[in-house]
Amino acid sequence: MSAAVSTRPVRVRPPWWRRLPVLQQLQQSVGLQRGMLVAGLVITGIFLVVAIFAPLLAPYRYNQLRGPEGLFGAQQPPGPDHLLGTTVGGYDVLSRVIWGAQTALLVIIVAIVLSAFLGIALGLLAGYIGGWFDRITIVIADAIYAFPSLLLAIVAAIVISGGQSSLWGGILAAAISITVVFIPQYLRVVRAEVLRVKSEAFVEAAKVAGAPTSRIMFRHVLRNSTRTLPLILTLNSSEAILTLAGLGFLGFGIEPSAAAEWGYDLNKSLSDVTSGIWWTSIFPGLAIVLVVLGITLIGESLNDLADPRLRARRKPARTAEEAVAAEEPVAREELGEVL
């Protein structure tokens, strides 16, 4: 008697690019949640393209004051030569906005890399080792929450470059303040996940098998403790842009001859608003709002999709008859295999 051949379909694993964090959540989202996520991805994608290709997209340099026909002139209205007009200092507004995207991207990269690296490392050690190291780390992390990020950024800007920053001086001032303030967030999230994962059966099996501690920590524990990090990365990215803009608006940002920065341009355009010169302030401010909005939409969408209760509400509930009908073919196949 020949053995029964199973007709159960074989599950095909999706390609690697469909398992990326944001793309995987995009496939799970529906309705308004998908619209928010798509809008955030589009705005953030445009920001990244503009920042990366700023030298090609900008009509002038960020510190250029004259063209082939002479000086640009201060506070020139939008026209053919300057699509968004010129600033009070005589710079092209469109060029400053485009080059400012590159400065904002550099701050995000430096701040997020530093804070994520240190926060994840401390969270992994605190959660896995425990004891006195865990208690001291948590106390220090709670104390850091008392420091406002913008105030710490001002102090860092003064210490690093005396308040008048070069390109990397301003980037480091904002990045260091964000790093110190946001390390506790990564630390607490990773520590909580490590405490949960290290008690799982596969970790205990690795210990019994004699695997070294470093292999268990990084290969088994850390790999399963970083699922919620994309959400924190997006929220911290928007905070990094706001911190840099706040520094520039208060006069502790980057000099215009060193790099373009949206907060600095807003600070210099305050007097223009009362005179009816709107183009020097509206476009840098709009750039800040749109980029922060796009990144925040991604973060909030990832937060909702990470919550099983919110994700379940978006799926239409099946009735009892539909559930039985869906399970009936599987039950028949299993019964056939047994017989």
Short mmCIF file of C-alpha atoms in Angstrom, two decimals:
data_model
loop_
_atom_site.label_atom_id
_atom_site.label_comp_id
_atom_site.label_asym_id
_atom_site.label_seq_id
_atom_site.Cartn_x
_atom_site.Cartn_y
_atom_site.Cartn_z
CA MET A 1 0.00 0.00 0.00
CA SER A 2 1.54 3.31 -1.07
CA ALA A 3 1.82 6.12 1.40
CA ALA A 4 -0.60 9.00 1.06
CA VAL A 5 0.86 12.01 -0.65
CA SER A 6 0.23 15.30 1.14
CA THR A 7 -1.30 18.06 -0.97
CA ARG A 8 -0.61 20.78 1.58
CA PRO A 9 0.90 23.82 -0.16
CA VAL A 10 4.52 24.61 0.61
CA ARG A 11 5.10 28.05 2.11
CA VAL A 12 7.57 30.07 0.05
CA ARG A 13 9.72 32.51 2.01
CA PRO A 14 9.42 36.06 0.62
CA PRO A 15 12.57 37.71 -0.79
CA TRP A 16 14.88 39.57 1.58
CA TRP A 17 13.86 43.04 0.43
CA ARG A 18 10.23 42.36 1.37
CA ARG A 19 11.32 41.46 4.90
CA LEU A 20 12.96 44.84 5.55
CA PRO A 21 11.41 46.63 8.57
CA VAL A 22 9.55 49.46 6.83
CA LEU A 23 8.52 47.45 3.76
CA GLN A 24 7.22 44.64 5.94
CA GLN A 25 5.04 47.07 7.91
CA LEU A 26 3.88 48.64 4.65
CA GLN A 27 2.47 45.30 3.53
CA GLN A 28 0.67 44.84 6.86
CA SER A 29 -0.94 48.30 6.87
CA VAL A 30 -4.35 49.06 5.37
CA GLY A 31 -6.62 52.05 4.99
CA LEU A 32 -5.69 55.32 6.67
CA GLN A 33 -2.68 53.74 8.36
CA ARG A 34 -1.20 52.81 4.99
CA GLY A 35 -1.89 56.30 3.68
CA MET A 36 -0.01 57.86 6.60
CA LEU A 37 2.92 55.51 6.13
CA VAL A 38 3.08 56.08 2.37
CA ALA A 39 2.90 59.86 2.84
CA GLY A 40 5.72 59.72 5.39
CA LEU A 41 7.86 57.57 3.12
CA VAL A 42 7.31 59.89 0.15
CA ILE A 43 8.20 63.05 2.11
CA THR A 44 11.23 61.41 3.73
CA GLY A 45 12.33 59.97 0.39
CA ILE A 46 12.22 63.42 -1.23
CA PHE A 47 14.23 64.81 1.69
CA LEU A 48 16.90 62.12 1.26
CA VAL A 49 17.14 62.65 -2.49
CA VAL A 50 17.47 66.42 -2.08
CA ALA A 51 20.08 66.03 0.66
CA ILE A 52 22.20 63.51 -1.26
CA PHE A 53 22.07 65.31 -4.61
CA ALA A 54 22.21 68.87 -3.24
CA PRO A 55 25.28 69.83 -5.31
CA LEU A 56 23.40 68.88 -8.47
CA LEU A 57 19.98 70.30 -7.57
CA ALA A 58 20.98 73.64 -6.05
CA PRO A 59 21.39 76.44 -8.63
CA TYR A 60 24.10 78.13 -6.51
CA ARG A 61 26.42 77.36 -3.62
CA TYR A 62 25.08 77.90 -0.11
CA ASN A 63 27.53 80.80 0.45
CA GLN A 64 27.45 82.28 -3.06
CA LEU A 65 26.68 86.01 -3.20
CA ARG A 66 27.27 86.89 -6.85
CA GLY A 67 26.61 85.46 -10.28
CA PRO A 68 27.84 86.26 -13.79
CA GLU A 69 25.96 89.58 -13.72
CA GLY A 70 27.22 90.75 -10.32
CA LEU A 71 25.87 90.58 -6.77
CA PHE A 72 22.50 88.91 -6.20
CA GLY A 73 21.19 91.68 -3.99
CA ALA A 74 19.49 91.39 -0.62
CA GLN A 75 15.80 90.54 -0.17
CA GLN A 76 15.09 90.18 -3.88
CA PRO A 77 11.56 88.80 -4.53
CA PRO A 78 11.09 85.46 -6.31
CA GLY A 79 11.83 85.74 -10.00
CA PRO A 80 13.46 83.97 -12.95
CA ASP A 81 17.00 84.29 -11.61
CA HIS A 82 16.05 83.36 -8.03
CA LEU A 83 12.95 81.19 -7.92
CA LEU A 84 12.45 81.67 -4.16
CA GLY A 85 14.10 85.08 -3.86
CA THR A 86 17.16 86.06 -1.84
CA THR A 87 17.79 86.46 1.90
CA VAL A 88 18.70 89.56 3.88
CA GLY A 89 22.34 88.52 3.54
CA GLY A 90 22.08 88.23 -0.26
CA TYR A 91 22.00 84.44 -0.51
CA ASP A 92 19.72 82.49 -2.84
CA VAL A 93 16.82 81.07 -0.76
CA LEU A 94 16.30 77.96 -2.90
CA SER A 95 19.98 77.04 -2.72
CA ARG A 96 20.05 77.56 1.06
CA VAL A 97 16.98 75.34 1.50
CA ILE A 98 18.45 72.55 -0.64
CA TRP A 99 21.88 72.67 1.00
CA GLY A 100 20.20 72.83 4.42
CA ALA A 101 18.73 69.38 3.78
CA GLN A 102 22.25 68.00 3.48
CA THR A 103 23.27 69.58 6.80
CA ALA A 104 20.18 68.13 8.51
CA LEU A 105 20.91 64.67 7.13
CA LEU A 106 24.49 64.78 8.43
CA VAL A 107 23.25 65.67 11.92
CA ILE A 108 20.75 62.80 11.85
CA ILE A 109 23.39 60.29 10.79
CA VAL A 110 25.99 61.34 13.36
CA ALA A 111 23.52 61.67 16.26
CA ILE A 112 21.61 58.45 15.60
CA VAL A 113 24.74 56.36 15.01
CA LEU A 114 26.37 57.55 18.24
CA SER A 115 23.28 57.28 20.45
CA ALA A 116 22.14 53.94 19.02
CA PHE A 117 25.59 52.37 19.29
CA LEU A 118 26.17 53.42 22.89
CA GLY A 119 22.57 52.87 24.00
CA ILE A 120 22.31 49.38 22.52
CA ALA A 121 25.67 48.34 23.97
CA LEU A 122 24.78 49.58 27.47
CA GLY A 123 21.29 48.08 27.29
CA LEU A 124 22.67 44.70 26.25
CA LEU A 125 25.23 44.66 29.06
CA ALA A 126 22.78 45.93 31.70
CA GLY A 127 20.08 43.44 30.79
CA TYR A 128 22.33 40.41 30.39
CA ILE A 129 24.77 40.99 33.25
CA GLY A 130 22.33 42.57 35.73
CA GLY A 131 23.38 43.14 39.33
CA TRP A 132 25.11 46.35 40.42
CA PHE A 133 25.98 47.33 36.83
CA ASP A 134 22.30 47.26 35.88
CA ARG A 135 21.24 49.37 38.87
CA ILE A 136 23.93 52.02 38.35
CA THR A 137 23.16 52.26 34.63
CA ILE A 138 19.45 52.76 35.24
CA VAL A 139 20.09 55.46 37.88
CA ILE A 140 22.36 57.38 35.49
CA ALA A 141 19.83 57.01 32.67
CA ASP A 142 17.05 58.44 34.86
CA ALA A 143 19.26 61.37 35.82
CA ILE A 144 19.99 62.19 32.17
CA TYR A 145 16.26 62.61 31.51
CA ALA A 146 16.38 65.77 33.67
CA PHE A 147 18.55 67.58 31.09
CA PRO A 148 16.62 69.39 28.31
CA SER A 149 18.12 68.48 24.96
CA LEU A 150 18.14 72.04 23.59
CA LEU A 151 19.84 73.46 26.71
CA LEU A 152 22.46 70.74 26.53
CA ALA A 153 22.94 71.50 22.83
CA ILE A 154 23.61 75.18 23.61
CA VAL A 155 26.23 74.22 26.21
CA ALA A 156 27.83 71.78 23.78
CA ALA A 157 27.92 74.43 21.03
CA ILE A 158 29.67 76.90 23.33
CA VAL A 159 32.18 74.31 24.54
CA ILE A 160 32.98 72.98 21.07
CA SER A 161 33.19 76.16 19.02
CA GLY A 162 32.39 79.14 21.22
CA GLY A 163 28.83 79.34 19.89
CA GLN A 164 29.82 80.27 16.32
CA SER A 165 30.17 76.93 14.64
CA SER A 166 31.77 75.64 11.52
CA LEU A 167 29.97 72.86 9.63
CA TRP A 168 31.26 69.97 11.73
CA GLY A 169 31.29 72.07 14.88
CA GLY A 170 27.56 72.68 14.60
CA ILE A 171 26.87 69.09 13.63
CA LEU A 172 28.85 67.77 16.60
CA ALA A 173 27.18 70.22 18.99
CA ALA A 174 23.71 69.02 18.03
CA ALA A 175 24.77 65.38 17.70
CA ILE A 176 26.49 65.21 21.10
CA SER A 177 23.49 66.69 22.89
CA ILE A 178 21.12 64.30 21.14
CA THR A 179 23.43 61.38 21.84
CA VAL A 180 23.53 62.04 25.58
CA VAL A 181 19.79 62.63 25.87
CA PHE A 182 18.64 59.70 23.72
CA ILE A 183 21.04 57.03 24.98
CA PRO A 184 18.61 56.20 27.86
CA GLN A 185 15.83 55.49 25.36
CA TYR A 186 17.84 52.86 23.49
CA LEU A 187 19.19 51.55 26.79
CA ARG A 188 15.76 50.99 28.34
CA VAL A 189 14.20 49.45 25.25
CA VAL A 190 17.07 47.04 24.60
CA ARG A 191 17.41 46.19 28.32
CA ALA A 192 13.71 45.26 28.57
CA GLU A 193 13.96 43.04 25.49
CA VAL A 194 17.18 41.41 26.72
CA LEU A 195 15.55 40.56 30.07
CA ARG A 196 12.74 38.86 28.17
CA VAL A 197 14.86 37.07 25.58
CA LYS A 198 17.58 35.75 27.90
CA SER A 199 15.04 33.56 29.71
CA GLU A 200 13.87 31.88 26.49
CA ALA A 201 14.49 28.18 25.89
CA PHE A 202 16.88 28.66 22.96
CA VAL A 203 19.18 30.83 25.09
CA GLU A 204 19.23 28.22 27.86
CA ALA A 205 19.95 25.55 25.24
CA ALA A 206 22.91 27.55 23.96
CA LYS A 207 24.29 27.83 27.49
CA VAL A 208 23.92 24.08 28.05
CA ALA A 209 25.64 23.41 24.72
CA GLY A 210 28.66 25.37 25.97
CA ALA A 211 28.43 28.37 23.63
CA PRO A 212 30.65 31.29 24.73
CA THR A 213 29.00 34.25 26.44
CA SER A 214 29.86 36.67 23.64
CA ARG A 215 28.19 34.43 21.06
CA ILE A 216 25.06 34.10 23.18
CA MET A 217 24.85 37.85 23.80
CA PHE A 218 25.32 39.01 20.22
CA ARG A 219 24.00 36.13 18.12
CA HIS A 220 21.07 34.90 20.19
CA VAL A 221 20.05 37.73 22.55
CA LEU A 222 20.85 40.92 20.63
CA ARG A 223 19.42 39.72 17.32
CA ASN A 224 16.05 39.15 19.00
CA SER A 225 16.05 42.38 21.05
CA THR A 226 16.09 45.06 18.35
CA ARG A 227 12.61 44.77 16.83
CA THR A 228 11.33 48.11 18.15
CA LEU A 229 14.44 50.12 17.30
CA PRO A 230 13.20 51.38 13.88
CA LEU A 231 10.43 53.27 15.70
CA ILE A 232 12.89 55.00 18.06
CA LEU A 233 15.22 55.78 15.14
CA THR A 234 12.51 57.67 13.27
CA LEU A 235 11.35 59.67 16.28
CA ASN A 236 14.90 60.59 17.25
CA SER A 237 15.65 61.66 13.67
CA SER A 238 12.90 64.28 13.79
CA GLU A 239 14.13 65.44 17.21
CA ALA A 240 17.64 65.83 15.78
CA ILE A 241 16.36 68.19 13.09
CA LEU A 242 14.44 70.26 15.63
CA THR A 243 17.47 70.49 17.92
CA LEU A 244 19.70 71.69 15.09
CA ALA A 245 17.07 74.22 13.99
CA GLY A 246 16.68 75.43 17.58
CA LEU A 247 20.41 76.01 17.86
CA GLY A 248 20.47 78.02 14.66
CA PHE A 249 17.39 80.04 15.60
CA LEU A 250 18.91 81.00 18.96
CA GLY A 251 22.15 82.09 17.31
CA PHE A 252 24.32 79.10 18.28
CA GLY A 253 24.16 77.37 14.92
CA ILE A 254 26.39 77.13 11.88
CA GLU A 255 27.82 80.20 10.20
CA PRO A 256 26.27 80.87 6.76
CA SER A 257 29.69 80.85 5.12
CA ALA A 258 30.36 77.32 6.48
CA ALA A 259 27.08 75.57 5.61
CA ALA A 260 23.39 76.18 5.08
CA GLU A 261 21.12 75.66 8.08
CA TRP A 262 17.36 76.24 8.23
CA GLY A 263 17.24 77.50 11.81
CA TYR A 264 19.86 80.18 11.14
CA ASP A 265 17.95 81.40 8.09
CA LEU A 266 14.76 81.65 10.17
CA ASN A 267 16.58 83.71 12.77
CA LYS A 268 17.85 86.18 10.16
CA SER A 269 14.42 86.53 8.56
CA LEU A 270 12.50 87.61 11.69
CA SER A 271 12.79 91.29 10.82
CA ASP A 272 11.66 90.60 7.26
CA VAL A 273 8.25 89.29 8.33
CA THR A 274 7.12 92.64 9.73
CA SER A 275 8.18 94.34 6.49
CA GLY A 276 6.06 92.06 4.30
CA ILE A 277 9.06 90.08 3.00
CA TRP A 278 7.64 86.58 3.38
CA TRP A 279 9.87 84.46 1.15
CA THR A 280 12.96 84.58 3.39
CA SER A 281 11.19 82.80 6.27
CA ILE A 282 8.40 80.69 4.84
CA PHE A 283 10.52 78.29 2.80
CA PRO A 284 13.10 77.33 5.51
CA GLY A 285 10.24 76.97 8.00
CA LEU A 286 8.23 74.88 5.55
CA ALA A 287 11.24 72.62 5.00
CA ILE A 288 11.55 71.97 8.74
CA VAL A 289 7.83 71.27 9.11
CA LEU A 290 7.62 68.90 6.13
CA VAL A 291 10.70 66.86 7.01
CA VAL A 292 9.70 66.49 10.66
CA LEU A 293 6.15 65.64 9.59
CA GLY A 294 7.32 62.96 7.16
CA ILE A 295 9.63 61.27 9.66
CA THR A 296 6.99 61.50 12.41
CA LEU A 297 4.35 59.89 10.18
CA ILE A 298 6.67 56.94 9.62
CA GLY A 299 7.38 56.63 13.34
CA GLU A 300 3.73 56.81 14.38
CA SER A 301 2.72 54.30 11.72
CA LEU A 302 5.41 51.86 12.84
CA ASN A 303 4.25 52.34 16.43
CA ASP A 304 0.65 51.47 15.55
CA LEU A 305 1.67 48.47 13.47
CA ALA A 306 3.86 47.17 16.29
CA ASP A 307 0.83 47.10 18.62
CA PRO A 308 -1.07 43.81 18.09
CA ARG A 309 -4.31 45.35 19.36
CA LEU A 310 -4.26 48.17 16.81
CA ARG A 311 -3.18 45.81 14.05
CA ALA A 312 -6.00 43.39 14.83
CA ARG A 313 -8.62 46.14 14.67
CA ARG A 314 -7.77 46.89 11.07
CA LYS A 315 -8.36 43.31 9.96
CA PRO A 316 -11.99 42.32 9.31
CA ALA A 317 -13.09 39.80 11.90
CA ARG A 318 -14.24 36.44 10.57
CA THR A 319 -17.52 34.95 11.68
CA ALA A 320 -17.68 31.53 13.31
CA GLU A 321 -18.99 29.95 10.08
CA GLU A 322 -16.08 31.42 8.05
CA ALA A 323 -13.57 30.18 10.60
CA VAL A 324 -14.99 26.66 10.49
CA ALA A 325 -15.03 26.70 6.69
CA ALA A 326 -11.42 27.85 6.61
CA GLU A 327 -10.30 25.12 9.01
CA GLU A 328 -12.29 22.31 7.37
CA PRO A 329 -9.94 21.65 4.38
CA VAL A 330 -6.93 21.52 6.70
CA ALA A 331 -8.69 19.08 8.98
CA ARG A 332 -9.58 16.83 6.04
CA GLU A 333 -5.95 16.81 4.84
CA GLU A 334 -4.65 15.88 8.30
CA LEU A 335 -7.27 13.14 8.59
CA GLY A 336 -6.25 11.76 5.20
CA GLU A 337 -2.59 11.66 6.25
CA VAL A 338 -3.46 9.76 9.42
CA LEU A 339 -5.56 7.19 7.53
#
